[in-house]
Structure formats: structure tokens, C-alpha cells
XYZ file of C-alpha atoms in Angstrom:
259
model
C -22.147 98.210 -30.773
C -23.003 95.145 -32.944
C -21.969 91.809 -31.608
C -21.204 89.183 -34.222
C -22.305 85.650 -33.620
C -20.329 82.590 -34.920
C -21.287 79.083 -34.377
C -19.169 75.812 -34.550
C -20.453 72.547 -32.896
C -18.018 70.133 -31.051
C -19.547 66.715 -30.692
C -18.847 64.686 -27.559
C -19.352 60.706 -27.934
C -19.468 58.252 -25.241
C -16.522 55.733 -25.660
C -16.797 52.090 -25.208
C -13.935 49.846 -24.174
C -13.515 46.382 -25.707
C -12.094 43.707 -23.410
C -10.164 41.214 -25.328
C -8.828 37.701 -24.370
C -5.550 37.626 -22.873
C -2.857 35.979 -25.117
C -0.504 33.334 -23.680
C 2.965 34.510 -22.926
C 5.514 34.318 -25.665
C 8.824 33.252 -24.347
C 11.365 33.317 -27.310
C 14.365 33.513 -25.180
C 13.546 30.639 -22.768
C 14.478 26.859 -23.169
C 12.350 24.976 -25.734
C 11.138 21.447 -24.760
C 11.622 18.761 -27.430
C 9.343 18.577 -30.409
C 7.596 15.710 -28.909
C 5.756 15.735 -25.689
C 6.512 12.105 -25.294
C 10.267 12.775 -25.174
C 11.822 12.836 -21.639
C 13.167 16.278 -20.719
C 13.294 18.743 -17.947
C 13.719 22.510 -17.946
C 17.110 23.757 -16.904
C 17.221 24.309 -13.101
C 18.230 28.037 -13.204
C 17.755 29.130 -16.743
C 15.082 31.970 -17.479
C 13.160 34.288 -15.431
C 9.738 33.174 -14.029
C 6.749 33.542 -16.166
C 3.187 33.796 -14.301
C 0.242 32.383 -16.052
C -1.285 35.104 -18.185
C -4.817 34.420 -16.889
C -6.507 34.329 -13.541
C -5.350 32.033 -10.786
C -7.244 31.109 -7.537
C -7.392 28.474 -4.913
C -10.019 25.921 -6.262
C -13.028 25.950 -3.898
C -14.942 23.038 -5.376
C -16.806 25.616 -7.667
C -18.180 22.790 -10.081
C -20.306 20.052 -8.772
C -18.803 17.807 -11.604
C -15.302 18.349 -10.222
C -14.634 17.640 -6.733
C -11.067 17.497 -5.705
C -9.845 16.743 -2.066
C -6.951 18.976 -1.298
C -3.650 16.834 -1.097
C -2.062 16.519 2.349
C 1.200 18.298 2.614
C 4.187 15.884 2.446
C 6.554 15.682 5.328
C 9.502 18.184 5.659
C 12.421 16.899 3.462
C 10.204 14.744 1.157
C 9.971 15.990 -2.474
C 6.517 17.475 -3.444
C 4.837 16.579 -6.731
C 1.763 17.116 -9.154
C -0.943 14.981 -7.556
C -3.809 15.640 -10.018
C -4.277 17.688 -13.085
C -7.521 18.224 -15.255
C -8.518 20.525 -18.273
C -11.994 21.270 -18.025
C -14.649 23.410 -19.736
C -16.520 26.333 -18.341
C -18.870 23.687 -16.563
C -16.012 21.775 -14.963
C -16.431 18.877 -17.306
C -13.383 17.036 -18.407
C -12.177 18.538 -21.769
C -12.004 16.469 -24.756
C -13.048 18.863 -27.391
C -12.553 22.713 -27.315
C -14.705 25.021 -29.656
C -13.664 28.630 -30.547
C -16.490 30.047 -28.598
C -15.517 27.926 -25.327
C -12.951 28.664 -22.712
C -10.957 26.167 -20.546
C -9.330 26.046 -17.298
C -6.346 24.028 -15.742
C -7.127 22.479 -12.420
C -4.052 21.264 -10.816
C -3.000 20.104 -7.352
C 0.495 19.826 -5.525
C 1.219 18.108 -2.263
C 3.891 20.763 -1.345
C 5.845 23.726 -2.467
C 7.776 23.841 -5.757
C 8.173 25.490 -9.262
C 5.524 24.809 -11.896
C 6.180 24.844 -15.577
C 3.584 24.582 -18.406
C 4.192 24.268 -22.107
C 1.502 24.077 -24.829
C 2.300 21.940 -27.928
C 0.429 23.003 -30.983
C -0.896 20.316 -33.423
C 1.878 18.536 -35.266
C 3.580 20.261 -38.198
C 2.523 23.739 -36.770
C 5.421 26.274 -36.795
C 6.236 27.577 -34.137
C 5.308 24.209 -32.390
C 4.387 25.503 -28.965
C 5.000 28.184 -26.358
C 5.303 28.549 -22.549
C 2.084 29.337 -20.575
C 4.100 29.586 -17.447
C 7.763 29.066 -16.367
C 9.329 28.573 -12.954
C 6.167 29.803 -11.346
C 6.569 29.206 -7.548
C 3.792 27.586 -5.525
C 4.322 28.276 -1.808
C 2.392 25.260 -0.218
C 0.225 22.213 -1.110
C -3.114 23.062 -2.546
C -5.423 22.997 -5.480
C -5.338 25.819 -8.088
C -7.750 26.828 -10.926
C -5.955 28.591 -13.735
C -7.845 30.288 -16.334
C -9.917 31.021 -18.377
C -7.849 30.259 -21.511
C -9.496 30.909 -24.984
C -8.326 30.168 -28.456
C -7.082 32.968 -30.575
C -8.305 33.714 -33.932
C -5.200 32.218 -35.830
C -4.701 29.092 -33.629
C -4.758 25.989 -35.824
C -7.289 23.154 -35.429
C -5.970 19.856 -34.266
C -4.515 18.071 -31.235
C -3.129 20.106 -28.517
C -1.057 18.675 -25.617
C -0.265 20.660 -22.419
C 2.925 19.478 -20.686
C 3.546 20.056 -17.027
C 6.795 19.776 -14.987
C 6.981 20.481 -11.423
C 10.355 20.934 -9.600
C 10.705 20.220 -5.854
C 14.183 20.398 -4.609
C 16.028 18.389 -7.292
C 13.032 16.049 -7.915
C 10.967 16.308 -11.016
C 7.289 15.189 -11.698
C 5.385 15.514 -15.067
C 1.963 15.257 -16.332
C 0.552 15.628 -19.833
C -3.087 16.510 -20.722
C -4.564 16.800 -24.488
C -7.573 18.066 -26.285
C -8.828 18.563 -29.829
C -9.524 21.953 -30.867
C -11.926 22.876 -33.784
C -12.437 26.209 -35.053
C -16.225 25.647 -35.274
C -18.770 26.718 -32.860
C -20.700 24.649 -30.214
C -23.635 24.137 -30.655
C -22.977 24.144 -34.364
C -25.815 26.466 -35.168
C -24.253 29.324 -33.250
C -23.487 31.951 -35.803
C -20.317 33.808 -36.248
C -20.025 36.891 -34.118
C -20.584 40.074 -36.043
C -19.020 43.324 -35.135
C -21.241 46.279 -34.983
C -20.395 48.915 -37.391
C -18.815 52.171 -35.913
C -20.241 55.247 -37.580
C -18.604 58.706 -36.974
C -20.473 61.582 -35.712
C -21.878 63.980 -38.198
C -23.007 67.594 -37.732
C -25.997 67.960 -39.939
C -26.651 71.613 -38.941
C -25.598 74.396 -36.550
C -26.960 77.795 -36.929
C -27.962 81.014 -34.982
C -31.224 82.718 -35.285
C -29.481 85.966 -35.987
C -26.346 86.817 -37.554
C -25.711 89.957 -35.306
C -27.258 91.299 -32.197
C -27.004 94.260 -29.880
C -25.576 93.816 -26.421
C -28.022 92.077 -24.133
C -30.303 90.763 -26.880
C -30.754 87.059 -27.289
C -30.359 84.818 -30.125
C -31.226 81.033 -30.389
C -28.740 78.401 -31.381
C -29.999 75.467 -33.168
C -28.206 72.170 -33.957
C -28.834 68.490 -35.327
C -26.377 65.781 -35.319
C -26.242 62.079 -36.189
C -24.284 59.141 -34.395
C -23.704 61.411 -31.386
C -24.949 60.738 -27.805
C -24.451 64.363 -26.764
C -22.833 67.512 -27.741
C -20.909 70.311 -26.064
C -21.109 73.913 -26.867
C -18.581 76.402 -25.485
C -18.236 78.799 -24.012
C -20.748 78.882 -21.132
C -23.612 76.660 -22.739
C -22.006 73.213 -21.816
C -23.316 69.815 -22.468
C -26.486 69.453 -24.429
C -28.604 66.957 -26.275
C -27.321 65.522 -29.541
C -29.768 67.728 -31.331
C -31.879 70.717 -30.113
C -31.823 74.443 -29.597
C -30.818 76.933 -26.647
C -30.915 80.666 -25.970
C -27.818 82.625 -25.497
C -27.291 86.223 -24.329
C -23.799 87.200 -24.992
C -22.421 90.372 -23.418
C -19.448 90.690 -25.776
C -18.356 89.457 -29.221
C -18.184 85.736 -28.875
C -17.734 82.501 -30.928
C -19.620 79.484 -29.934
C -17.919 76.131 -30.686
């Protein structure tokens, strides 16, 4: 009996996963502060669910030699707690005055007791919308120093002056802080080129053939293939994973279609 060989190659590509920056939380249904960060205002006591920061949070362990913060002593029971210190810093722990699009920033903030923390980012003036919540009613259970970040600019963020307004609620007592920085959509140092995206080319089967179009039972044939833009290939049944280009010997015992 003649055994018919047919060949069809399936390319298996190694996949890569791109990790993108976490976007700040959008809170369209939450109370919005005044248009100006200088205007007196506090968030409503009970309105809105809590929003955790959209980035990493850890107890600050004096990581940067340029930023040493002594953890504040806890206040006595019954005494309202508050924001003690707050700093916006770059990736080296230096106080942030200018942020470039290829940099990240961190908020390092300390409290002297438990309470609820709120953080609103004001966009440059005349922006619409004019800002968003980065966290809302985020509970801190005890006194300490926290590092929150990294935060990175998104591609459509406008250049200009940004203000981060903070509120801390302890019992019925509010404390506030404001920090600001200038954001430019340029790069630092200025000669750093714009990042380029590597082109992704689809896999191509250049050829796939059998040395014989038909064989007798127990005879062998050679499968040969070449591909482009593939890291490996899989031939079924029975052959398995093979190089992106190459050849192999098969000895089918029945009519079979290789794919």
C-alpha cells in the first residue's frame, strides 16, 4: 500500500511581555477639590470608597543617603496625628524641582499617628480635566515614614507646573501639605534620544517539503523546512519542537499529514 505524505509547518514563536507604567487612578465619581490648590477645602468625611496608591508602597528605610528622615514619635493617645514631613524626590532621593519624561519620582511622607491620607494631583493651569486623585481615604494604621512610587509621566501629560495637595484626617482634625514641580516633556540629559520601538516582524514559512511524495510502509522520507522571524518550529504528529530551519527523517507506518 502506498503511503501519502503531506506537509504543513506550524511556527511557534517565543512571546515577550511588555511592562508599562501604572496609570494613576481615575476617580470620576469622587468629590473634586477646588480649582486652585491654594483654596481652603477638606474632603467630605464619609463620601467615596478608599483608593489605594496605584504604585508601590513601603516603609522608608533611609534608602537614599541624600534623604535621611527620622521616623516621628507617635502622638499620645487622644491627640490628633498629622503629616509631619513630605518630600517629592527623584530616583536618587534628591528633592524634585524638575521632572523629565524619562524620570520617575517618589513621594516620601511621614505621619505621627494613624489616620486617612488623601492625595490629589493638580495639572498645569488651563488643563482639562484639572487633576485627579492618586489616593483617597487611604488608611495608615500607625506613625511612620512611607515611600510611595515610582510615579512616571504618561505620554499625553501636559508640560508645566504640577501641584500635589495632601490631606490627612485624624479623628476630626485635618492637616495639609502641598508640593510642586515643573514637568517638561524633554529628556534628561537633553541628548538622550527618543526611545524607539523595535519592529515586530511576523514569522514566515519560506519552504516546507518532503523528499518523496509517497513511500511504502516502513520506508523513510526527509522533511525539510526554512523559516524567517521564528525562534523555533513544531512539527506534528510525533516530531515535536525543532529548529527554525532544518531537516529531519520520518518513518510513518500509516497515511499521515505532518503539520
